[in-house]
């Protein structure tokens, strides 16, 4: 997959998934702007990429404001002459159950994930439309945004919003030749370390280099950040020119396409529906097969 001549920005690129994306894009030939709020992490990422023969520069900024997003685009243009790919990856967690979540917990996560994705995509879209030649915007979703997850009101809401924005932007930017897709990664990171079923396997991977068990890689679709990076490179490439408006899951040995929300059952009543009429018809019509929700807990074979 050859990305020679293309220029990418990766937010949250100093470590974890973001670093894997930035490294893979550079390895495929793209020049990369590595963004992170941590200057040391961003600098170290650039050092590793350039030591491997890639081209990269750092831009330290917390995403979430229009000014930060514009600085990322300007850095790409100043350093490499253009912008072809925006990977809006940066994120944080502030997990609390609803009745314990503070305004700050909610606002912090929404600012980084939802507003950060919006501002970065907006700045990228403006530049891509001005320079012509199309482009790629790649957003980051999550199973929590597709299914809901206990203790993640803020995170699930932000990720669901990103999926909706992705579909909207795919419509709006089609004429400009800019594709917009969301990745739904499941990988060993600082975020997933908090999940009890994953934690010991992540620890063994990082401390002893012990491979993740086969059941995790296949049944749960759970792998390393590097397992996810190939999807980002594909979506950034010319091979994905016809792929847009999609939420694509990847992790471990698993690649998946997530469905879009749509009506799955309908019923009609002349004159409309009263509360009593809905109650009478619910279990035998639209409510006959209610939708499931939540993310099932990982289960090892024989557990």
PDB file of N, CA and C in Angstrom, residues 80-146:
ATOM      1  N   UNK A  80       4.914  20.096   5.000  1.00  0.00           N
ATOM      2  CA  UNK A  80       4.888  19.142   3.884  1.00  0.00           C
ATOM      3  C   UNK A  80       4.117  19.617   2.654  1.00  0.00           C
ATOM      4  N   UNK A  81       3.503  20.806   2.725  1.00  0.00           N
ATOM      5  CA  UNK A  81       2.900  21.390   1.541  1.00  0.00           C
ATOM      6  C   UNK A  81       1.434  21.142   1.304  1.00  0.00           C
ATOM      7  N   UNK A  82       0.811  20.209   2.033  1.00  0.00           N
ATOM      8  CA  UNK A  82      -0.588  19.896   1.782  1.00  0.00           C
ATOM      9  C   UNK A  82      -1.143  19.057   2.937  1.00  0.00           C
ATOM     10  N   UNK A  83      -2.408  18.685   2.825  1.00  0.00           N
ATOM     11  CA  UNK A  83      -3.028  17.762   3.772  1.00  0.00           C
ATOM     12  C   UNK A  83      -3.937  16.822   3.007  1.00  0.00           C
ATOM     13  N   UNK A  84      -3.731  15.519   3.185  1.00  0.00           N
ATOM     14  CA  UNK A  84      -4.532  14.516   2.495  1.00  0.00           C
ATOM     15  C   UNK A  84      -5.363  13.648   3.434  1.00  0.00           C
ATOM     16  N   UNK A  85      -4.881  13.481   4.662  1.00  0.00           N
ATOM     17  CA  UNK A  85      -5.523  12.540   5.586  1.00  0.00           C
ATOM     18  C   UNK A  85      -5.592  13.165   6.976  1.00  0.00           C
ATOM     19  N   UNK A  86      -6.777  13.179   7.557  1.00  0.00           N
ATOM     20  CA  UNK A  86      -6.941  13.584   8.951  1.00  0.00           C
ATOM     21  C   UNK A  86      -7.453  12.386   9.733  1.00  0.00           C
ATOM     22  N   UNK A  87      -6.662  11.930  10.709  1.00  0.00           N
ATOM     23  CA  UNK A  87      -7.075  10.835  11.585  1.00  0.00           C
ATOM     24  C   UNK A  87      -7.379  11.427  12.952  1.00  0.00           C
ATOM     25  N   UNK A  88      -8.662  11.550  13.277  1.00  0.00           N
ATOM     26  CA  UNK A  88      -9.092  12.148  14.540  1.00  0.00           C
ATOM     27  C   UNK A  88      -9.203  11.045  15.585  1.00  0.00           C
ATOM     28  N   UNK A  89      -8.106  10.831  16.298  1.00  0.00           N
ATOM     29  CA  UNK A  89      -8.000   9.687  17.198  1.00  0.00           C
ATOM     30  C   UNK A  89      -7.992  10.070  18.680  1.00  0.00           C
ATOM     31  N   UNK A  90      -7.625  11.291  19.017  1.00  0.00           N
ATOM     32  CA  UNK A  90      -7.377  11.664  20.421  1.00  0.00           C
ATOM     33  C   UNK A  90      -8.599  11.414  21.298  1.00  0.00           C
ATOM     34  N   UNK A  91      -8.349  10.940  22.508  1.00  0.00           N
ATOM     35  CA  UNK A  91      -9.454  10.687  23.417  1.00  0.00           C
ATOM     36  C   UNK A  91      -9.014  10.515  24.850  1.00  0.00           C
ATOM     37  N   UNK A  92      -9.962  10.654  25.769  1.00  0.00           N
ATOM     38  CA  UNK A  92      -9.737  10.454  27.202  1.00  0.00           C
ATOM     39  C   UNK A  92     -10.931   9.696  27.771  1.00  0.00           C
ATOM     40  N   UNK A  93     -10.775   9.198  28.984  1.00  0.00           N
ATOM     41  CA  UNK A  93     -11.872   8.563  29.707  1.00  0.00           C
ATOM     42  C   UNK A  93     -12.102   9.263  31.042  1.00  0.00           C
ATOM     43  N   UNK A  94     -13.355   9.361  31.417  1.00  0.00           N
ATOM     44  CA  UNK A  94     -13.765   9.827  32.744  1.00  0.00           C
ATOM     45  C   UNK A  94     -14.978   8.980  33.142  1.00  0.00           C
ATOM     46  N   UNK A  95     -14.753   7.708  33.390  1.00  0.00           N
ATOM     47  CA  UNK A  95     -15.857   6.768  33.606  1.00  0.00           C
ATOM     48  C   UNK A  95     -16.508   6.963  34.978  1.00  0.00           C
ATOM     49  N   UNK A  96     -17.821   7.074  34.977  1.00  0.00           N
ATOM     50  CA  UNK A  96     -18.632   7.134  36.196  1.00  0.00           C
ATOM     51  C   UNK A  96     -20.038   6.657  35.831  1.00  0.00           C
ATOM     52  N   UNK A  97     -20.731   6.045  36.785  1.00  0.00           N
ATOM     53  CA  UNK A  97     -22.150   5.769  36.557  1.00  0.00           C
ATOM     54  C   UNK A  97     -22.895   7.102  36.553  1.00  0.00           C
ATOM     55  N   UNK A  98     -24.072   7.100  35.963  1.00  0.00           N
ATOM     56  CA  UNK A  98     -24.823   8.327  35.729  1.00  0.00           C
ATOM     57  C   UNK A  98     -24.937   9.197  36.976  1.00  0.00           C
ATOM     58  N   UNK A  99     -25.331   8.594  38.108  1.00  0.00           N
ATOM     59  CA  UNK A  99     -25.606   9.397  39.296  1.00  0.00           C
ATOM     60  C   UNK A  99     -24.344   9.903  39.996  1.00  0.00           C
ATOM     61  N   UNK A 100     -23.181   9.469  39.531  1.00  0.00           N
ATOM     62  CA  UNK A 100     -21.927   9.971  40.093  1.00  0.00           C
ATOM     63  C   UNK A 100     -21.123  10.814  39.098  1.00  0.00           C
ATOM     64  N   UNK A 101     -21.570  10.888  37.871  1.00  0.00           N
ATOM     65  CA  UNK A 101     -20.830  11.645  36.852  1.00  0.00           C
ATOM     66  C   UNK A 101     -21.038  13.137  37.041  1.00  0.00           C
ATOM     67  N   UNK A 102     -19.943  13.878  37.097  1.00  0.00           N
ATOM     68  CA  UNK A 102     -20.021  15.319  37.265  1.00  0.00           C
ATOM     69  C   UNK A 102     -20.140  16.014  35.912  1.00  0.00           C
ATOM     70  N   UNK A 103     -20.503  17.281  35.960  1.00  0.00           N
ATOM     71  CA  UNK A 103     -20.531  18.077  34.737  1.00  0.00           C
ATOM     72  C   UNK A 103     -19.153  18.075  34.072  1.00  0.00           C
ATOM     73  N   UNK A 104     -18.110  18.170  34.891  1.00  0.00           N
ATOM     74  CA  UNK A 104     -16.746  18.202  34.351  1.00  0.00           C
ATOM     75  C   UNK A 104     -16.384  16.879  33.686  1.00  0.00           C
ATOM     76  N   UNK A 105     -16.786  15.755  34.305  1.00  0.00           N
ATOM     77  CA  UNK A 105     -16.538  14.444  33.692  1.00  0.00           C
ATOM     78  C   UNK A 105     -17.170  14.374  32.306  1.00  0.00           C
ATOM     79  N   UNK A 106     -18.388  14.853  32.215  1.00  0.00           N
ATOM     80  CA  UNK A 106     -19.107  14.800  30.942  1.00  0.00           C
ATOM     81  C   UNK A 106     -18.479  15.747  29.926  1.00  0.00           C
ATOM     82  N   UNK A 107     -18.276  16.982  30.339  1.00  0.00           N
ATOM     83  CA  UNK A 107     -17.782  18.000  29.407  1.00  0.00           C
ATOM     84  C   UNK A 107     -16.376  17.690  28.900  1.00  0.00           C
ATOM     85  N   UNK A 108     -15.507  17.172  29.766  1.00  0.00           N
ATOM     86  CA  UNK A 108     -14.130  16.881  29.351  1.00  0.00           C
ATOM     87  C   UNK A 108     -14.096  15.848  28.231  1.00  0.00           C
ATOM     88  N   UNK A 109     -14.876  14.790  28.384  1.00  0.00           N
ATOM     89  CA  UNK A 109     -14.878  13.717  27.381  1.00  0.00           C
ATOM     90  C   UNK A 109     -15.516  14.190  26.082  1.00  0.00           C
ATOM     91  N   UNK A 110     -16.625  14.900  26.185  1.00  0.00           N
ATOM     92  CA  UNK A 110     -17.292  15.404  24.984  1.00  0.00           C
ATOM     93  C   UNK A 110     -16.404  16.417  24.262  1.00  0.00           C
ATOM     94  N   UNK A 111     -15.683  17.244  25.026  1.00  0.00           N
ATOM     95  CA  UNK A 111     -14.810  18.242  24.393  1.00  0.00           C
ATOM     96  C   UNK A 111     -13.704  17.577  23.579  1.00  0.00           C
ATOM     97  N   UNK A 112     -13.045  16.580  24.146  1.00  0.00           N
ATOM     98  CA  UNK A 112     -11.929  15.947  23.450  1.00  0.00           C
ATOM     99  C   UNK A 112     -12.414  15.062  22.308  1.00  0.00           C
ATOM    100  N   UNK A 113     -13.359  14.177  22.582  1.00  0.00           N
ATOM    101  CA  UNK A 113     -13.803  13.211  21.569  1.00  0.00           C
ATOM    102  C   UNK A 113     -14.697  13.866  20.510  1.00  0.00           C
ATOM    103  N   UNK A 114     -15.816  14.406  20.943  1.00  0.00           N
ATOM    104  CA  UNK A 114     -16.819  14.877  19.988  1.00  0.00           C
ATOM    105  C   UNK A 114     -16.428  16.218  19.374  1.00  0.00           C
ATOM    106  N   UNK A 115     -16.147  17.193  20.221  1.00  0.00           N
ATOM    107  CA  UNK A 115     -15.784  18.510  19.687  1.00  0.00           C
ATOM    108  C   UNK A 115     -14.410  18.464  19.020  1.00  0.00           C
ATOM    109  N   UNK A 116     -13.500  17.683  19.579  1.00  0.00           N
ATOM    110  CA  UNK A 116     -12.183  17.560  18.968  1.00  0.00           C
ATOM    111  C   UNK A 116     -12.263  16.955  17.583  1.00  0.00           C
ATOM    112  N   UNK A 117     -13.095  15.946  17.416  1.00  0.00           N
ATOM    113  CA  UNK A 117     -13.286  15.346  16.091  1.00  0.00           C
ATOM    114  C   UNK A 117     -13.933  16.338  15.138  1.00  0.00           C
ATOM    115  N   UNK A 118     -14.942  17.048  15.613  1.00  0.00           N
ATOM    116  CA  UNK A 118     -15.620  18.041  14.785  1.00  0.00           C
ATOM    117  C   UNK A 118     -14.667  19.136  14.311  1.00  0.00           C
ATOM    118  N   UNK A 119     -13.921  19.727  15.227  1.00  0.00           N
ATOM    119  CA  UNK A 119     -13.057  20.844  14.843  1.00  0.00           C
ATOM    120  C   UNK A 119     -11.941  20.397  13.908  1.00  0.00           C
ATOM    121  N   UNK A 120     -11.372  19.224  14.168  1.00  0.00           N
ATOM    122  CA  UNK A 120     -10.298  18.726  13.295  1.00  0.00           C
ATOM    123  C   UNK A 120     -10.832  18.366  11.913  1.00  0.00           C
ATOM    124  N   UNK A 121     -11.998  17.743  11.867  1.00  0.00           N
ATOM    125  CA  UNK A 121     -12.587  17.392  10.577  1.00  0.00           C
ATOM    126  C   UNK A 121     -12.968  18.644   9.800  1.00  0.00           C
ATOM    127  N   UNK A 122     -13.494  19.636  10.486  1.00  0.00           N
ATOM    128  CA  UNK A 122     -13.871  20.881   9.814  1.00  0.00           C
ATOM    129  C   UNK A 122     -12.657  21.573   9.190  1.00  0.00           C
ATOM    130  N   UNK A 123     -11.584  21.701   9.978  1.00  0.00           N
ATOM    131  CA  UNK A 123     -10.377  22.345   9.462  1.00  0.00           C
ATOM    132  C   UNK A 123      -9.794  21.558   8.294  1.00  0.00           C
ATOM    133  N   UNK A 124      -9.821  20.230   8.400  1.00  0.00           N
ATOM    134  CA  UNK A 124      -9.311  19.392   7.316  1.00  0.00           C
ATOM    135  C   UNK A 124     -10.175  19.519   6.069  1.00  0.00           C
ATOM    136  N   UNK A 125     -11.495  19.525   6.236  1.00  0.00           N
ATOM    137  CA  UNK A 125     -12.402  19.620   5.090  1.00  0.00           C
ATOM    138  C   UNK A 125     -12.204  20.929   4.341  1.00  0.00           C
ATOM    139  N   UNK A 126     -12.034  22.016   5.073  1.00  0.00           N
ATOM    140  CA  UNK A 126     -11.817  23.311   4.430  1.00  0.00           C
ATOM    141  C   UNK A 126     -10.549  23.270   3.580  1.00  0.00           C
ATOM    142  N   UNK A 127      -9.470  22.745   4.154  1.00  0.00           N
ATOM    143  CA  UNK A 127      -8.207  22.675   3.417  1.00  0.00           C
ATOM    144  C   UNK A 127      -8.312  21.744   2.211  1.00  0.00           C
ATOM    145  N   UNK A 128      -8.904  20.571   2.396  1.00  0.00           N
ATOM    146  CA  UNK A 128      -9.000  19.604   1.308  1.00  0.00           C
ATOM    147  C   UNK A 128      -9.840  20.135   0.158  1.00  0.00           C
ATOM    148  N   UNK A 129     -10.916  20.839   0.465  1.00  0.00           N
ATOM    149  CA  UNK A 129     -11.754  21.404  -0.588  1.00  0.00           C
ATOM    150  C   UNK A 129     -11.016  22.520  -1.323  1.00  0.00           C
ATOM    151  N   UNK A 130     -10.234  23.301  -0.599  1.00  0.00           N
ATOM    152  CA  UNK A 130      -9.489  24.393  -1.223  1.00  0.00           C
ATOM    153  C   UNK A 130      -8.388  23.881  -2.148  1.00  0.00           C
ATOM    154  N   UNK A 131      -7.660  22.845  -1.709  1.00  0.00           N
ATOM    155  CA  UNK A 131      -6.529  22.379  -2.504  1.00  0.00           C
ATOM    156  C   UNK A 131      -6.953  21.441  -3.635  1.00  0.00           C
ATOM    157  N   UNK A 132      -8.149  20.859  -3.545  1.00  0.00           N
ATOM    158  CA  UNK A 132      -8.640  19.941  -4.564  1.00  0.00           C
ATOM    159  C   UNK A 132      -7.948  18.595  -4.476  1.00  0.00           C
ATOM    160  N   UNK A 133      -8.459  17.645  -5.225  1.00  0.00           N
ATOM    161  CA  UNK A 133      -7.842  16.327  -5.246  1.00  0.00           C
ATOM    162  C   UNK A 133      -8.375  15.354  -4.225  1.00  0.00           C
ATOM    163  N   UNK A 134      -9.433  15.741  -3.519  1.00  0.00           N
ATOM    164  CA  UNK A 134     -10.037  14.826  -2.552  1.00  0.00           C
ATOM    165  C   UNK A 134      -9.283  14.759  -1.247  1.00  0.00           C
ATOM    166  N   UNK A 135      -9.529  13.711  -0.490  1.00  0.00           N
ATOM    167  CA  UNK A 135      -8.889  13.538   0.807  1.00  0.00           C
ATOM    168  C   UNK A 135      -9.571  12.457   1.609  1.00  0.00           C
ATOM    169  N   UNK A 136      -9.042  12.242   2.793  1.00  0.00           N
ATOM    170  CA  UNK A 136      -9.559  11.200   3.672  1.00  0.00           C
ATOM    171  C   UNK A 136      -9.709  11.763   5.091  1.00  0.00           C
ATOM    172  N   UNK A 137     -10.880  11.598   5.674  1.00  0.00           N
ATOM    173  CA  UNK A 137     -11.090  11.893   7.090  1.00  0.00           C
ATOM    174  C   UNK A 137     -11.463  10.586   7.760  1.00  0.00           C
ATOM    175  N   UNK A 138     -10.687  10.220   8.780  1.00  0.00           N
ATOM    176  CA  UNK A 138     -10.890   8.954   9.489  1.00  0.00           C
ATOM    177  C   UNK A 138     -11.160   9.280  10.950  1.00  0.00           C
ATOM    178  N   UNK A 139     -12.324   8.904  11.431  1.00  0.00           N
ATOM    179  CA  UNK A 139     -12.711   9.186  12.807  1.00  0.00           C
ATOM    180  C   UNK A 139     -12.605   7.917  13.648  1.00  0.00           C
ATOM    181  N   UNK A 140     -12.709   8.098  14.956  1.00  0.00           N
ATOM    182  CA  UNK A 140     -12.564   6.962  15.877  1.00  0.00           C
ATOM    183  C   UNK A 140     -13.852   6.762  16.658  1.00  0.00           C
ATOM    184  N   UNK A 141     -14.486   5.633  16.436  1.00  0.00           N
ATOM    185  CA  UNK A 141     -15.682   5.264  17.194  1.00  0.00           C
ATOM    186  C   UNK A 141     -15.343   4.145  18.178  1.00  0.00           C
ATOM    187  N   UNK A 142     -16.353   3.523  18.736  1.00  0.00           N
ATOM    188  CA  UNK A 142     -16.151   2.495  19.759  1.00  0.00           C
ATOM    189  C   UNK A 142     -17.392   1.623  19.850  1.00  0.00           C
ATOM    190  N   UNK A 143     -17.215   0.356  20.259  1.00  0.00           N
ATOM    191  CA  UNK A 143     -18.407  -0.456  20.527  1.00  0.00           C
ATOM    192  C   UNK A 143     -19.340   0.203  21.542  1.00  0.00           C
ATOM    193  N   UNK A 144     -18.780   1.000  22.465  1.00  0.00           N
ATOM    194  CA  UNK A 144     -19.618   1.687  23.451  1.00  0.00           C
ATOM    195  C   UNK A 144     -20.569   2.661  22.780  1.00  0.00           C
ATOM    196  N   UNK A 145     -20.120   3.300  21.708  1.00  0.00           N
ATOM    197  CA  UNK A 145     -20.976   4.224  20.990  1.00  0.00           C
ATOM    198  C   UNK A 145     -22.017   3.532  20.143  1.00  0.00           C
ATOM    199  N   UNK A 146     -21.773   2.283  19.792  1.00  0.00           N
ATOM    200  CA  UNK A 146     -22.723   1.506  19.006  1.00  0.00           C
ATOM    201  C   UNK A 146     -23.742   0.793  19.898  1.00  0.00           C
TER     202      UNK A 146
END
